[in-house]
C-alpha cells in the first residue's frame, strides 16, 4: 500500500494522529503536497461521503474522519499556500436567521472541504444580508443555507430575493438543505439546488464550482 | 369508557367505543400566539406543561382527551447537575453559558430555538471518573418514595399514566454533544464510551426499580431518546445495538415483571433502523412517529414486526396550519392506520407557531369519530 493509500485508509477510520504523521512523512519524503491532498486526503473523505450517503456509515464516522482530514490539512496548509494552490471553489455557508441548529451545517462544511472547496462558515442565525454581503465581499460562487425549523425555512426565500436585489443572482448559486425543506420548496423559492444529505450537497457544490470555472 | 380504558384497549387490540383525541403539547410560542389572538385566556399560556392543571383546562377548551406525555419519574440524570454559569457575554449580547450537563451553550438574545453547543466537559476518562461518574450513581433522594407510596391513591384513573424510564442513549448524547459522542465512540480508550453508557443505565434502572417496588401502578412505561434525524440514526445501528440492547432488555423485563406491557419510546426523526434493537428488547410503542417534517411512517414498522409494534402519533401536525381539507385528509389517513389496530393517532410532535386554533378543535372533534 502506498503512503497516499495509507493516508486515505486511516482517514476513513478516523485515525487523526496517524493521518497527521503520515501526511508529514509523505511531504518529508518528497511527495508533492498537492498530490497528498488530492490523492490522499480528498479521496478518503470522498469514500466516507459516499458511504454516508448510502447509510453505510453514520454521523460519528463522518465527524472523526473529518477531524483526521483537518489534522492532515493543517500539515499541508503552509506548503499549499507557498505553492499558490487554490481551493476548487468558495462557498459561504450558514444556518439561517432565527435558527441555532448547526449539526447539519457542520456536516455539510466537512463534506465540502472534503471535496477541496473553501468554506466560509458564517455560523448560525445568519441574516440574509450577511449571506449576500459575504458572497460579494469574498467572491463566493455559492451561498448554502441550512435550517432545521419550519419556522425559519422561510428565511431562505429572503436570501434568494436579496441576491436578486443585489444583482448577484446570475453569478451565485443558492443551495438549501435541512429537515423541513425539499425539492418542491427549493423550486418554490427560486433556489438552485436542494440536497437531502451532506454528501450530496458537497457533490452538487463541487459540480457547480467546476461548471462556473472556479 | 374512560380515556384510559379506550387507550389501553386499543393498544391491546381490544374493542373501544371510539378513538381518544390525544396530543403531545405545544411550543410555548404557539400558546403565546393563541393568547395574543384571544383564542385562549392569557393565563393558560403560562405554566402550561405536560400533565399540568392548565393543560387540562386547555384540553377541555380544545376538545382533547389527554396528552400522551403524562409520565412520572425520578431524578434520574446527573445529580447534582453542574453549576449553571455564564462563561462570557459577547458584544452582540450572546452569552456562553455552562449548563447543568457541563455543556457550553451559546444563547443568543431573541432566539427561542435550542441553543447551539460550543464545547463540553466529558472528553476523556479523567473527566468521566472525576466529574461525571459520581453524578451518575444511584442514591437516596433520586426517587421520592413517599410520593410513590401514595401514588395509587392520587394518580388519575381516567387517563393513562406512564412511568418515565429515562433514556439509554439520548441523555448521553445530551451530555456529550453529537461531536463529543462521536469522538468518545472512537476514543483511544475503547472502553470509555461503553463505561459511560453502562454507568448511566445502571443508575436509571435502579431508579425505575425503586419506584416499582413501592407498588405504584402505571399503565405504560416510557423512554425519551431523540437519537435520529432526517436521514436516520445519529449513530450506527450496530453500535447502538451493542451499547444499548442489554439495557433496554433489563429495564423492560423489570417493567413486565410489574405488569407493564406497553413500553413507549419518544424518538424524533426517521427511526426505522433502530427499531430492531427496540422491538427485540421489549420497547413496543413508537411515539410520536414524525411524518410531517421528517417523513417517517408507521406502516413499514407494522409490516415488519406485526402486532409487536404499536404506535401513538403519526398525524402530520403541519395540516393544522392549513385548512379543513388538509385536516380531513389526515383524518382519513388516520382512519386507515387505526384500522390496523394498536395505533392511536396523535399530532407527530408539539404543535408549533402558526397552528390554527379552530383547526385543532376541528381535528379533536373529528378524530373521536373514528371507531377503532
Coordinates of C-alpha atoms in Angstrom, one line a residue, chain B residues 21-241:
Chain B
X21 CA -58.2 12.6 21.0
X22 CA -54.6 12.5 22.0
X23 CA -52.0 15.3 21.7
X24 CA -48.4 16.0 22.5
X25 CA -48.5 19.5 23.9
X26 CA -47.4 22.8 22.3
X27 CA -44.5 25.1 21.6
X28 CA -44.7 28.0 24.1
X29 CA -44.7 30.4 21.1
X30 CA -48.0 28.9 19.9
X31 CA -49.6 29.3 23.3
X32 CA -48.4 32.9 23.3
X33 CA -49.8 33.3 19.8
X34 CA -53.2 31.9 20.7
X35 CA -53.3 34.1 23.8
X36 CA -52.5 37.2 21.7
X37 CA -55.2 36.2 19.2
X38 CA -57.7 36.0 22.0
X39 CA -58.2 32.3 21.3
X40 CA -57.3 31.2 24.8
X41 CA -57.1 33.2 28.1
X42 CA -53.7 34.7 28.7
X43 CA -53.1 32.8 31.9
X44 CA -53.4 29.5 30.1
X45 CA -50.3 30.3 28.1
X46 CA -48.2 30.5 31.3
X47 CA -47.1 27.4 33.2
X48 CA -48.8 25.1 30.7
X49 CA -46.8 22.0 30.6
X50 CA -47.3 18.2 30.2
X51 CA -49.8 17.0 32.8
X52 CA -50.4 20.4 34.4
X53 CA -53.8 21.7 35.5
X54 CA -53.6 24.4 32.9
X55 CA -53.0 21.9 30.2
X56 CA -56.2 20.0 31.4
X57 CA -58.1 23.3 31.2
X58 CA -56.8 23.9 27.7
X59 CA -57.6 20.3 26.8
X60 CA -61.3 21.0 27.7
X61 CA -61.3 24.2 25.7
X62 CA -60.0 22.4 22.6
X63 CA -61.6 19.1 23.0
X64 CA -58.6 17.0 23.6
X65 CA -58.9 13.9 25.8
X66 CA -55.3 13.8 27.1
X67 CA -51.6 14.3 26.4
X68 CA -49.7 11.0 25.9
X69 CA -46.8 12.6 27.7
X70 CA -48.3 12.2 31.2
X71 CA -45.5 10.4 32.9
X72 CA -44.0 10.3 36.3
X73 CA -40.3 9.6 37.0
X74 CA -37.4 10.3 39.3
X75 CA -34.2 12.5 39.4
X76 CA -32.5 10.0 37.1
X77 CA -30.0 12.3 35.5
X78 CA -26.8 13.9 36.7
X79 CA -27.0 14.6 40.4
X80 CA -26.1 17.2 41.3
X81 CA -26.1 18.9 38.0
X82 CA -23.2 21.2 37.1
X83 CA -23.3 24.8 38.3
X84 CA -25.0 26.8 35.6
X85 CA -22.9 29.8 34.9
X86 CA -22.2 32.5 32.3
X87 CA -18.7 32.0 30.9
X88 CA -18.7 35.2 28.8
X89 CA -21.0 37.7 27.2
X90 CA -20.2 38.6 23.6
X91 CA -20.7 42.1 22.2
X92 CA -24.0 41.2 20.4
X93 CA -25.4 40.0 23.7
X94 CA -24.8 36.3 23.1
X95 CA -24.0 34.5 26.3
X96 CA -21.8 31.5 26.5
X97 CA -23.3 29.5 29.4
X98 CA -22.2 26.3 31.0
X99 CA -25.4 24.3 31.7
X100 CA -26.2 21.6 34.2
X101 CA -24.9 18.9 31.8
X102 CA -21.5 20.5 31.5
X103 CA -22.2 21.7 28.0
X104 CA -21.1 25.2 27.0
X105 CA -24.0 26.7 25.1
X106 CA -24.3 29.8 23.0
X107 CA -27.5 31.6 23.8
X108 CA -28.5 34.4 21.5
X109 CA -31.0 37.1 22.6
X110 CA -34.3 36.8 20.8
X111 CA -33.7 33.3 19.5
X112 CA -36.1 30.8 21.0
X113 CA -34.9 27.6 19.4
X114 CA -32.5 25.4 21.2
X115 CA -29.1 26.9 21.9
X116 CA -26.0 25.9 19.9
X117 CA -23.4 23.9 21.6
X118 CA -19.9 25.3 21.8
X119 CA -18.0 22.9 24.0
X120 CA -18.4 20.1 26.5
X121 CA -16.6 18.8 29.6
X122 CA -16.9 15.0 29.1
X123 CA -13.9 14.5 26.8
X124 CA -11.9 11.7 28.4
X125 CA -11.6 9.1 31.1
X126 CA -10.4 11.6 33.7
X127 CA -13.4 13.8 33.2
X128 CA -15.7 10.8 33.4
X129 CA -14.2 9.4 36.6
X130 CA -13.9 12.8 38.3
X131 CA -16.8 14.8 37.1
X132 CA -19.5 12.5 35.7
X133 CA -19.3 9.1 37.3
X134 CA -20.0 10.4 40.8
X135 CA -23.1 12.2 39.4
X136 CA -24.4 9.0 37.8
X137 CA -24.7 7.0 41.0
X138 CA -27.9 5.8 42.5
X139 CA -28.5 7.4 45.9
X140 CA -31.4 8.0 48.2
X141 CA -33.3 11.1 47.1
X142 CA -33.4 10.3 43.5
X143 CA -36.8 8.7 44.0
X144 CA -39.5 10.3 46.1
X145 CA -40.5 7.1 47.9
X146 CA -43.1 8.9 50.0
X147 CA -44.9 10.2 46.9
X148 CA -44.8 6.8 45.2
X149 CA -46.1 5.1 48.3
X150 CA -49.3 7.2 47.9
X151 CA -49.2 7.2 44.1
X152 CA -52.1 4.7 43.6
X153 CA -54.4 6.9 45.7
X154 CA -53.6 10.2 43.9
X155 CA -52.9 9.3 40.3
X156 CA -55.6 9.9 37.8
X157 CA -57.6 6.9 36.5
X158 CA -59.4 8.5 33.7
X159 CA -56.3 8.9 31.5
X160 CA -53.3 6.6 31.0
X161 CA -50.2 7.5 33.1
X162 CA -46.7 6.4 32.4
X163 CA -43.5 5.6 34.3
X164 CA -40.7 7.6 32.8
X165 CA -37.7 5.2 32.4
X166 CA -35.3 8.0 31.3
X167 CA -33.1 7.3 28.4
X168 CA -30.3 4.9 27.4
X169 CA -28.6 7.0 24.7
X170 CA -30.4 10.3 24.3
X171 CA -29.2 11.8 27.6
X172 CA -25.6 10.6 26.9
X173 CA -25.8 12.4 23.6
X174 CA -27.1 15.4 25.6
X175 CA -24.1 15.5 28.0
X176 CA -21.5 14.9 25.3
X177 CA -23.0 16.7 22.2
X178 CA -23.1 14.9 18.9
X179 CA -19.5 15.8 18.2
X180 CA -18.3 14.7 21.6
X181 CA -20.3 11.5 21.4
X182 CA -18.6 10.7 18.1
X183 CA -15.1 11.4 19.4
X184 CA -15.7 9.3 22.5
X185 CA -17.0 6.4 20.4
X186 CA -13.7 6.5 18.6
X187 CA -11.6 7.3 21.6
X188 CA -8.2 5.6 22.0
X189 CA -9.7 4.4 25.3
X190 CA -12.0 1.9 23.6
X191 CA -14.0 1.0 26.8
X192 CA -14.7 4.6 27.8
X193 CA -18.0 5.2 25.9
X194 CA -19.4 1.8 26.9
X195 CA -18.5 2.6 30.6
X196 CA -20.4 5.9 30.4
X197 CA -23.5 4.2 28.9
X198 CA -23.4 1.3 31.4
X199 CA -22.9 3.5 34.5
X200 CA -25.7 5.8 33.5
X201 CA -28.0 3.0 32.6
X202 CA -27.5 1.2 35.8
X203 CA -28.5 4.2 37.8
X204 CA -31.6 4.7 35.7
X205 CA -32.5 1.0 36.2
X206 CA -32.2 1.3 40.0
X207 CA -34.5 4.4 39.9
X208 CA -37.2 2.6 38.0
X209 CA -36.8 -0.4 40.3
X210 CA -37.2 1.7 43.4
X211 CA -40.4 3.3 42.1
X212 CA -41.9 0.0 41.1
X213 CA -41.0 -1.6 44.4
X214 CA -43.3 0.9 46.1
X215 CA -46.3 -0.8 44.5
X216 CA -47.1 2.3 42.3
X217 CA -49.1 1.2 39.3
X218 CA -48.6 2.6 35.8
X219 CA -50.4 2.0 32.5
X220 CA -47.3 2.2 30.4
X221 CA -43.6 3.0 30.7
X222 CA -41.8 5.5 28.5
X223 CA -38.3 6.4 27.3
X224 CA -37.1 9.6 25.7
X225 CA -34.3 9.2 23.2
X226 CA -34.2 11.6 20.2
X227 CA -31.3 9.8 18.6
X228 CA -32.4 10.0 15.0
X229 CA -32.7 12.8 12.4
X230 CA -33.9 13.2 8.8
X231 CA -31.7 10.6 7.3
X232 CA -31.9 8.0 10.1
X233 CA -30.0 7.3 13.3
X234 CA -27.3 9.6 14.6
X235 CA -25.1 6.6 15.2
X236 CA -24.5 3.2 13.6
X237 CA -27.4 0.8 14.3
X238 CA -24.9 -1.9 15.0
X239 CA -23.0 0.2 17.6
X240 CA -26.3 1.4 19.1
X241 CA -27.4 -2.2 19.5

